[in-house]
Short mmCIF file of C-alpha atoms in Angstrom, two decimals:
data_model
loop_
_atom_site.label_atom_id
_atom_site.label_comp_id
_atom_site.label_asym_id
_atom_site.label_seq_id
_atom_site.Cartn_x
_atom_site.Cartn_y
_atom_site.Cartn_z
CA UNK A 1 66.55 94.25 135.61
CA UNK A 2 70.00 93.01 134.87
CA UNK A 3 72.52 95.01 136.84
CA UNK A 4 76.25 94.99 136.29
CA UNK A 5 78.04 95.42 139.57
CA UNK A 6 81.50 96.87 138.87
CA UNK A 7 83.69 96.06 141.84
CA UNK A 8 87.15 95.35 143.01
CA UNK A 9 86.30 94.18 146.49
CA UNK A 10 82.97 92.89 147.79
CA UNK A 11 82.49 94.78 151.04
CA UNK A 12 79.58 94.47 153.39
CA UNK A 13 77.95 97.30 151.40
CA UNK A 14 78.08 95.26 148.19
CA UNK A 15 76.84 92.14 149.98
CA UNK A 16 73.83 94.06 151.26
CA UNK A 17 73.10 95.24 147.73
CA UNK A 18 73.58 91.83 146.19
CA UNK A 19 71.28 90.26 148.70
CA UNK A 20 68.55 92.86 148.11
CA UNK A 21 68.87 92.66 144.35
CA UNK A 22 68.71 88.88 144.29
CA UNK A 23 65.82 88.78 146.84
CA UNK A 24 63.85 90.89 144.32
CA UNK A 25 64.75 88.50 141.50
CA UNK A 26 67.08 90.81 139.65
CA UNK A 27 69.92 89.35 137.70
CA UNK A 28 73.36 90.56 138.76
CA UNK A 29 76.48 90.36 136.64
CA UNK A 30 79.54 90.85 138.86
CA UNK A 31 82.21 92.65 136.94
CA UNK A 32 85.61 92.56 138.50
CA UNK A 33 87.32 95.68 137.18
CA UNK A 34 90.73 93.96 137.48
CA UNK A 35 89.74 91.36 134.91
CA UNK A 36 88.36 93.72 132.27
CA UNK A 37 89.99 95.32 129.21
CA UNK A 38 88.53 98.49 127.89
CA UNK A 39 88.76 99.05 124.11
CA UNK A 40 87.80 102.15 122.13
CA UNK A 41 85.04 100.24 120.42
CA UNK A 42 82.50 97.87 121.88
CA UNK A 43 84.03 95.11 119.75
CA UNK A 44 87.47 95.48 121.33
CA UNK A 45 88.55 94.68 124.82
CA UNK A 46 86.29 92.61 127.07
CA UNK A 47 84.34 95.18 129.11
CA UNK A 48 81.65 96.07 126.54
CA UNK A 49 80.84 92.44 125.92
CA UNK A 50 80.67 91.72 129.63
CA UNK A 51 78.23 94.51 130.13
CA UNK A 52 76.32 94.05 126.90
CA UNK A 53 73.04 92.79 128.38
CA UNK A 54 73.07 94.97 131.45
CA UNK A 55 70.32 97.54 131.93
CA UNK A 56 72.57 99.48 134.24
CA UNK A 57 76.10 99.40 135.60
CA UNK A 58 76.57 100.27 139.24
CA UNK A 59 80.13 101.52 139.87
CA UNK A 60 81.33 100.27 143.23
CA UNK A 61 85.00 100.34 142.44
CA UNK A 62 87.18 100.77 145.48
CA UNK A 63 90.02 102.32 143.46
CA UNK A 64 89.07 105.83 142.37
CA UNK A 65 91.39 105.80 139.34
CA UNK A 66 89.70 102.68 137.98
CA UNK A 67 86.25 103.98 138.73
CA UNK A 68 86.90 107.16 136.73
CA UNK A 69 88.20 105.41 133.63
CA UNK A 70 85.79 102.48 133.72
CA UNK A 71 82.79 104.75 134.00
CA UNK A 72 83.90 106.76 130.99
CA UNK A 73 84.34 103.60 128.93
CA UNK A 74 80.89 102.21 129.81
CA UNK A 75 79.30 105.53 128.98
CA UNK A 76 81.28 105.49 125.67
CA UNK A 77 79.75 102.04 124.86
CA UNK A 78 76.28 103.48 125.56
CA UNK A 79 75.72 101.40 128.72
CA UNK A 80 74.11 103.45 131.49
CA UNK A 81 76.36 103.75 134.52
CA UNK A 82 75.80 105.12 137.98
CA UNK A 83 77.23 107.24 139.14
CA UNK A 84 77.89 109.03 135.91
CA UNK A 85 81.50 109.69 134.90
CA UNK A 86 80.77 113.37 135.19
CA UNK A 87 79.63 113.00 138.78
CA UNK A 88 82.47 110.72 139.61
CA UNK A 89 85.03 113.15 138.21
CA UNK A 90 83.79 115.98 140.37
CA UNK A 91 83.44 113.90 143.53
CA UNK A 92 86.73 112.06 143.24
CA UNK A 93 88.76 115.22 143.37
CA UNK A 94 88.52 117.58 146.36
CA UNK A 95 89.44 120.64 144.30
CA UNK A 96 86.64 119.95 141.76
CA UNK A 97 84.31 119.03 144.58
CA UNK A 98 84.93 122.38 146.38
CA UNK A 99 84.59 124.35 143.16
CA UNK A 100 81.30 122.68 142.26
CA UNK A 101 79.86 123.28 145.65
CA UNK A 102 80.88 126.90 145.74
CA UNK A 103 79.69 127.51 142.18
CA UNK A 104 76.26 126.19 143.25
CA UNK A 105 76.18 128.48 146.27
CA UNK A 106 76.42 125.59 148.70
CA UNK A 107 78.27 126.58 151.86
CA UNK A 108 81.59 124.81 152.01
CA UNK A 109 84.74 125.41 154.05
CA UNK A 110 87.03 128.14 152.80
CA UNK A 111 89.78 126.52 150.72
CA UNK A 112 92.91 127.61 148.92
CA UNK A 113 94.97 125.57 146.44
CA UNK A 114 98.65 126.25 145.89
CA UNK A 115 101.28 124.54 143.75
CA UNK A 116 104.50 125.22 145.71
CA UNK A 117 105.22 124.69 149.40
CA UNK A 118 106.05 128.40 149.75
CA UNK A 119 102.66 129.42 148.38
CA UNK A 120 100.97 126.73 150.44
CA UNK A 121 102.66 128.03 153.60
CA UNK A 122 101.27 131.46 152.80
CA UNK A 123 97.83 129.89 152.53
CA UNK A 124 98.27 128.13 155.82
CA UNK A 125 99.41 131.37 157.50
CA UNK A 126 96.45 133.24 155.98
CA UNK A 127 94.02 130.74 157.59
CA UNK A 128 95.94 130.71 160.86
CA UNK A 129 96.21 127.76 163.24
CA UNK A 130 94.76 125.24 163.25
CA UNK A 131 94.01 124.62 159.60
CA UNK A 132 93.84 121.54 157.50
CA UNK A 133 95.77 120.10 154.56
CA UNK A 134 94.12 117.33 152.61
CA UNK A 135 95.15 115.20 149.67
CA UNK A 136 93.32 116.10 146.50
CA UNK A 137 92.41 112.45 145.97
CA UNK A 138 91.86 110.23 149.02
CA UNK A 139 89.28 108.86 151.42
CA UNK A 140 88.64 107.41 154.82
CA UNK A 141 90.47 110.24 156.47
CA UNK A 142 93.86 109.14 155.25
CA UNK A 143 96.69 111.62 154.83
CA UNK A 144 94.66 114.40 156.38
CA UNK A 145 96.66 116.80 158.43
CA UNK A 146 95.48 119.22 161.06
CA UNK A 147 98.16 121.92 161.24
CA UNK A 148 98.61 123.40 164.70
CA UNK A 149 101.80 125.37 164.15
CA UNK A 150 104.10 126.84 161.53
CA UNK A 151 106.71 124.18 162.39
CA UNK A 152 104.16 121.41 161.62
CA UNK A 153 103.13 123.14 158.42
CA UNK A 154 106.72 123.40 157.18
CA UNK A 155 107.39 119.77 158.00
CA UNK A 156 104.25 118.43 156.33
CA UNK A 157 104.63 120.56 153.20
CA UNK A 158 108.26 119.46 152.83
CA UNK A 159 107.28 115.83 153.23
CA UNK A 160 104.48 116.13 150.66
CA UNK A 161 106.76 117.94 148.22
CA UNK A 162 109.61 115.50 148.64
CA UNK A 163 107.91 112.14 149.10
CA UNK A 164 104.59 112.43 147.33
CA UNK A 165 103.78 111.94 143.69
CA UNK A 166 102.74 114.92 141.64
CA UNK A 167 99.18 115.12 143.02
CA UNK A 168 100.63 115.74 146.49
CA UNK A 169 102.19 118.91 145.10
CA UNK A 170 98.69 120.26 144.54
CA UNK A 171 98.38 121.64 148.05
CA UNK A 172 94.77 121.79 149.22
CA UNK A 173 94.59 123.99 152.31
CA UNK A 174 91.31 124.47 154.18
CA UNK A 175 90.04 126.32 157.19
CA UNK A 176 89.61 124.18 160.30
CA UNK A 177 85.89 123.90 161.10
CA UNK A 178 85.45 123.57 164.87
CA UNK A 179 82.58 121.07 164.63
CA UNK A 180 80.88 119.73 167.79
CA UNK A 181 82.78 116.44 167.86
CA UNK A 182 80.80 115.00 165.01
CA UNK A 183 79.89 115.38 161.38
CA UNK A 184 76.87 114.29 159.43
CA UNK A 185 76.75 111.66 156.61
CA UNK A 186 73.65 111.66 154.43
CA UNK A 187 73.07 108.97 151.80
CA UNK A 188 70.94 110.51 149.06
CA UNK A 189 69.55 109.30 145.74
CA UNK A 190 69.43 112.15 143.26
CA UNK A 191 69.25 114.58 146.17
CA UNK A 192 66.50 112.82 148.08
CA UNK A 193 67.87 111.78 151.50
CA UNK A 194 67.62 108.07 152.28
CA UNK A 195 68.90 108.41 155.84
CA UNK A 196 71.42 110.34 157.87
CA UNK A 197 73.71 109.72 160.74
CA UNK A 198 76.21 111.59 162.83
CA UNK A 199 79.72 110.26 163.23
CA UNK A 200 81.19 111.17 166.60
CA UNK A 201 84.75 110.98 167.87
CA UNK A 202 87.04 112.74 170.27
CA UNK A 203 89.58 112.81 167.42
CA UNK A 204 89.28 115.65 164.97
CA UNK A 205 88.64 113.09 162.26
CA UNK A 206 85.21 111.61 162.66
CA UNK A 207 84.99 109.33 159.57
CA UNK A 208 83.34 105.98 160.24
CA UNK A 209 86.53 104.44 158.76
CA UNK A 210 88.58 106.05 161.51
CA UNK A 211 86.24 104.83 164.27
CA UNK A 212 83.68 107.62 164.34
CA UNK A 213 80.68 106.27 166.18
CA UNK A 214 77.46 106.38 164.08
CA UNK A 215 74.17 107.57 165.48
CA UNK A 216 70.92 108.28 163.63
CA UNK A 217 70.33 111.94 162.76
CA UNK A 218 67.10 113.68 161.83
CA UNK A 219 67.67 116.19 159.05
CA UNK A 220 66.02 119.60 159.38
CA UNK A 221 64.71 121.55 156.37
CA UNK A 222 68.00 123.47 155.88
CA UNK A 223 70.10 120.25 155.85
CA UNK A 224 67.67 118.60 153.42
CA UNK A 225 67.91 121.60 151.12
CA UNK A 226 71.70 121.58 151.23
CA UNK A 227 71.79 117.86 150.47
CA UNK A 228 69.56 118.43 147.41
CA UNK A 229 71.75 121.39 146.27
CA UNK A 230 75.02 119.58 146.88
CA UNK A 231 73.73 116.56 144.93
CA UNK A 232 72.69 118.74 142.02
CA UNK A 233 76.02 120.60 142.16
CA UNK A 234 77.95 117.42 141.42
CA UNK A 235 75.53 116.01 138.85
CA UNK A 236 73.31 113.84 141.06
CA UNK A 237 73.29 110.10 141.62
CA UNK A 238 73.77 107.83 144.60
CA UNK A 239 75.85 109.98 146.90
CA UNK A 240 77.20 110.43 150.35
CA UNK A 241 76.91 114.04 151.36
CA UNK A 242 79.01 115.08 154.35
CA UNK A 243 78.04 118.14 156.40
CA UNK A 244 79.37 119.81 159.52
CA UNK A 245 77.37 121.83 161.98
CA UNK A 246 78.63 125.37 162.41
CA UNK A 247 79.09 126.89 165.87
CA UNK A 248 76.85 129.88 164.92
CA UNK A 249 74.16 127.64 163.41
CA UNK A 250 73.72 126.27 159.95
CA UNK A 251 75.83 123.80 158.10
CA UNK A 252 78.80 123.57 155.79
CA UNK A 253 79.14 120.78 153.20
CA UNK A 254 82.68 119.55 153.14
CA UNK A 255 82.39 116.87 150.49
CA UNK A 256 80.24 114.67 148.38
CA UNK A 257 81.27 111.00 147.85
CA UNK A 258 80.38 109.09 144.67
CA UNK A 259 80.98 105.44 145.71
CA UNK A 260 79.36 105.89 149.06
CA UNK A 261 79.70 103.25 151.71
CA UNK A 262 76.50 102.81 153.79
CA UNK A 263 76.96 99.81 155.98
CA UNK A 264 77.54 101.96 159.07
CA UNK A 265 74.44 104.00 158.23
CA UNK A 266 72.38 100.90 157.60
CA UNK A 267 73.36 99.61 161.03
CA UNK A 268 72.57 102.93 162.75
CA UNK A 269 69.14 103.85 161.45
CA UNK A 270 65.76 102.10 161.11
CA UNK A 271 65.64 102.75 157.34
CA UNK A 272 66.50 99.77 155.13
CA UNK A 273 69.22 101.58 153.19
CA UNK A 274 70.06 98.87 150.63
CA UNK A 275 66.35 98.51 149.90
CA UNK A 276 66.06 102.26 149.25
CA UNK A 277 69.14 102.16 147.03
CA UNK A 278 67.72 99.27 145.01
CA UNK A 279 64.44 101.12 144.69
CA UNK A 280 66.38 103.99 143.14
CA UNK A 281 68.45 101.66 140.92
CA UNK A 282 65.17 100.17 139.52
CA UNK A 283 63.84 103.69 138.76
CA UNK A 284 67.15 104.68 137.23
CA UNK A 285 67.34 101.61 134.99
CA UNK A 286 63.73 102.21 133.98
CA UNK A 287 64.45 105.81 133.08
CA UNK A 288 67.61 104.81 131.14
CA UNK A 289 65.85 102.15 129.06
CA UNK A 290 62.55 103.91 128.64
CA UNK A 291 60.91 100.59 129.46
CA UNK A 292 59.38 99.29 132.62
CA UNK A 293 62.13 97.68 134.66
CA UNK A 294 60.65 95.97 137.62
CA UNK A 295 61.50 93.11 139.89
CA UNK A 296 60.48 89.82 138.19
CA UNK A 297 57.58 88.01 139.82
CA UNK B 1 80.00 76.42 156.74
CA UNK B 2 82.90 75.35 154.53
CA UNK B 3 86.62 75.66 154.88
CA UNK B 4 89.46 76.70 152.67
CA UNK B 5 93.20 76.84 153.15
CA UNK B 6 94.98 80.04 154.01
CA UNK B 7 97.64 80.65 151.34
CA UNK B 8 99.84 82.42 153.89
CA UNK B 9 100.05 79.86 156.73
CA UNK B 10 98.12 76.84 155.53
CA UNK B 11 95.56 76.92 158.27
CA UNK B 12 91.93 76.10 157.63
CA UNK B 13 89.76 79.20 157.26
CA UNK B 14 86.08 78.75 158.03
CA UNK B 15 83.82 80.36 155.41
CA UNK B 16 80.19 81.43 155.69
CA UNK B 17 77.66 79.88 153.31
CA UNK B 18 77.03 83.17 151.54
CA UNK B 19 80.60 83.97 150.54
CA UNK B 20 81.08 85.93 147.35
CA UNK B 21 83.98 86.06 144.91
CA UNK B 22 85.76 89.31 145.74
CA UNK B 23 85.04 89.16 149.43
CA UNK B 24 87.87 89.74 151.89
CA UNK B 25 88.43 87.52 154.95
CA UNK B 26 90.95 87.44 157.71
CA UNK B 27 92.82 84.27 158.64
CA UNK B 28 92.24 83.72 162.33
CA UNK B 29 95.53 81.94 162.65
CA UNK B 30 98.04 84.31 160.96
CA UNK B 31 95.94 87.44 160.47
CA UNK B 32 96.52 87.55 156.71
CA UNK B 33 93.90 89.31 154.57
CA UNK B 34 92.57 86.85 152.07
CA UNK B 35 90.37 87.31 148.98
CA UNK B 36 87.84 84.78 147.87
CA UNK B 37 88.69 83.99 144.24
CA UNK B 38 86.47 80.89 143.82
CA UNK B 39 83.48 79.75 145.73
CA UNK B 40 82.79 76.25 144.51
CA UNK B 41 85.11 74.86 145.73
CA UNK B 42 86.31 77.85 147.73
CA UNK B 43 89.75 79.13 146.92
CA UNK B 44 91.54 81.95 148.70
CA UNK B 45 94.37 84.21 147.63
CA UNK B 46 96.30 86.99 149.26
CA UNK B 47 94.18 90.14 149.23
CA UNK B 48 95.52 93.16 147.36
CA UNK B 49 97.36 95.76 149.47
CA UNK B 50 95.59 98.99 150.25
CA UNK B 51 96.14 101.51 147.54
CA UNK B 52 96.32 105.30 147.99
CA UNK B 53 93.29 106.00 145.79
CA UNK B 54 90.95 103.46 147.55
CA UNK B 55 87.95 104.90 149.22
CA UNK B 56 84.49 106.12 148.61
#
């Protein structure tokens, strides 16, 4: 297989994948998204030519905006790309993510979207305190606000309305889920869980990026089902599905990530996560080409 | 192990043998975030600043 690795930074996650791919004898074309130009035809720009011989493009862009456009162009050129632009578009935007999960009947935190600070304040008051305001696009727990009072809500909404660009005026207000000091991250390939971990913290944010401590987690049947359904809801692919445990039992799925980081998971569990991901990439490339794509001898 | 010069402070930065173009390193002397832009010979540049839409 020849795999095009679309990237803007080589994190530990990408190094793990590169090592696994090369160990299996696969050819890897590293495609720095910052260097590419994307034309409307395969003959224009530089991106189509750079990816011409690739069986599959793996989108590992750090910048969501670049990921969304680049994926669409590669699909336009007829080069298979994972995750698909359709999946990326849903996962990259919390509003679309919530709508997709709800439409599929996957339990997800109650959410309201408003377009003015007055309407957003009404949403906050309807949830009561605490509740949460999140940016529509963002990751790693950044710009997330737990709102404990009306005073805090008014201040944060005014700041977002005054200082933010237009996407910060799409106010995404969500119920606060009183999780047990941890959430659950599942890496899944087309809905099949590779491995799962909890991320624990005394802070209300438990993301690994904010210092949440990873521990292995054994999924029960319900969690496995929800991972499958959440994956299908956003179009499938290599995904990070995030769940929270509810006080009265069961789970709620708060988001699905399309350029999932897995280094913390790989360090926390016995499963060889990059090997499982490359297994899936081989199968995906094979399915895309219709030919047998296997590791060279 | 090889070394390259930090573009911020000029100190030598020790590099692992398996460095990749696109990898980010910290300069132990000045703390600058550096990006590997060439591996043979190794060349470092200032890493891009964190952007709002970065993430997973």
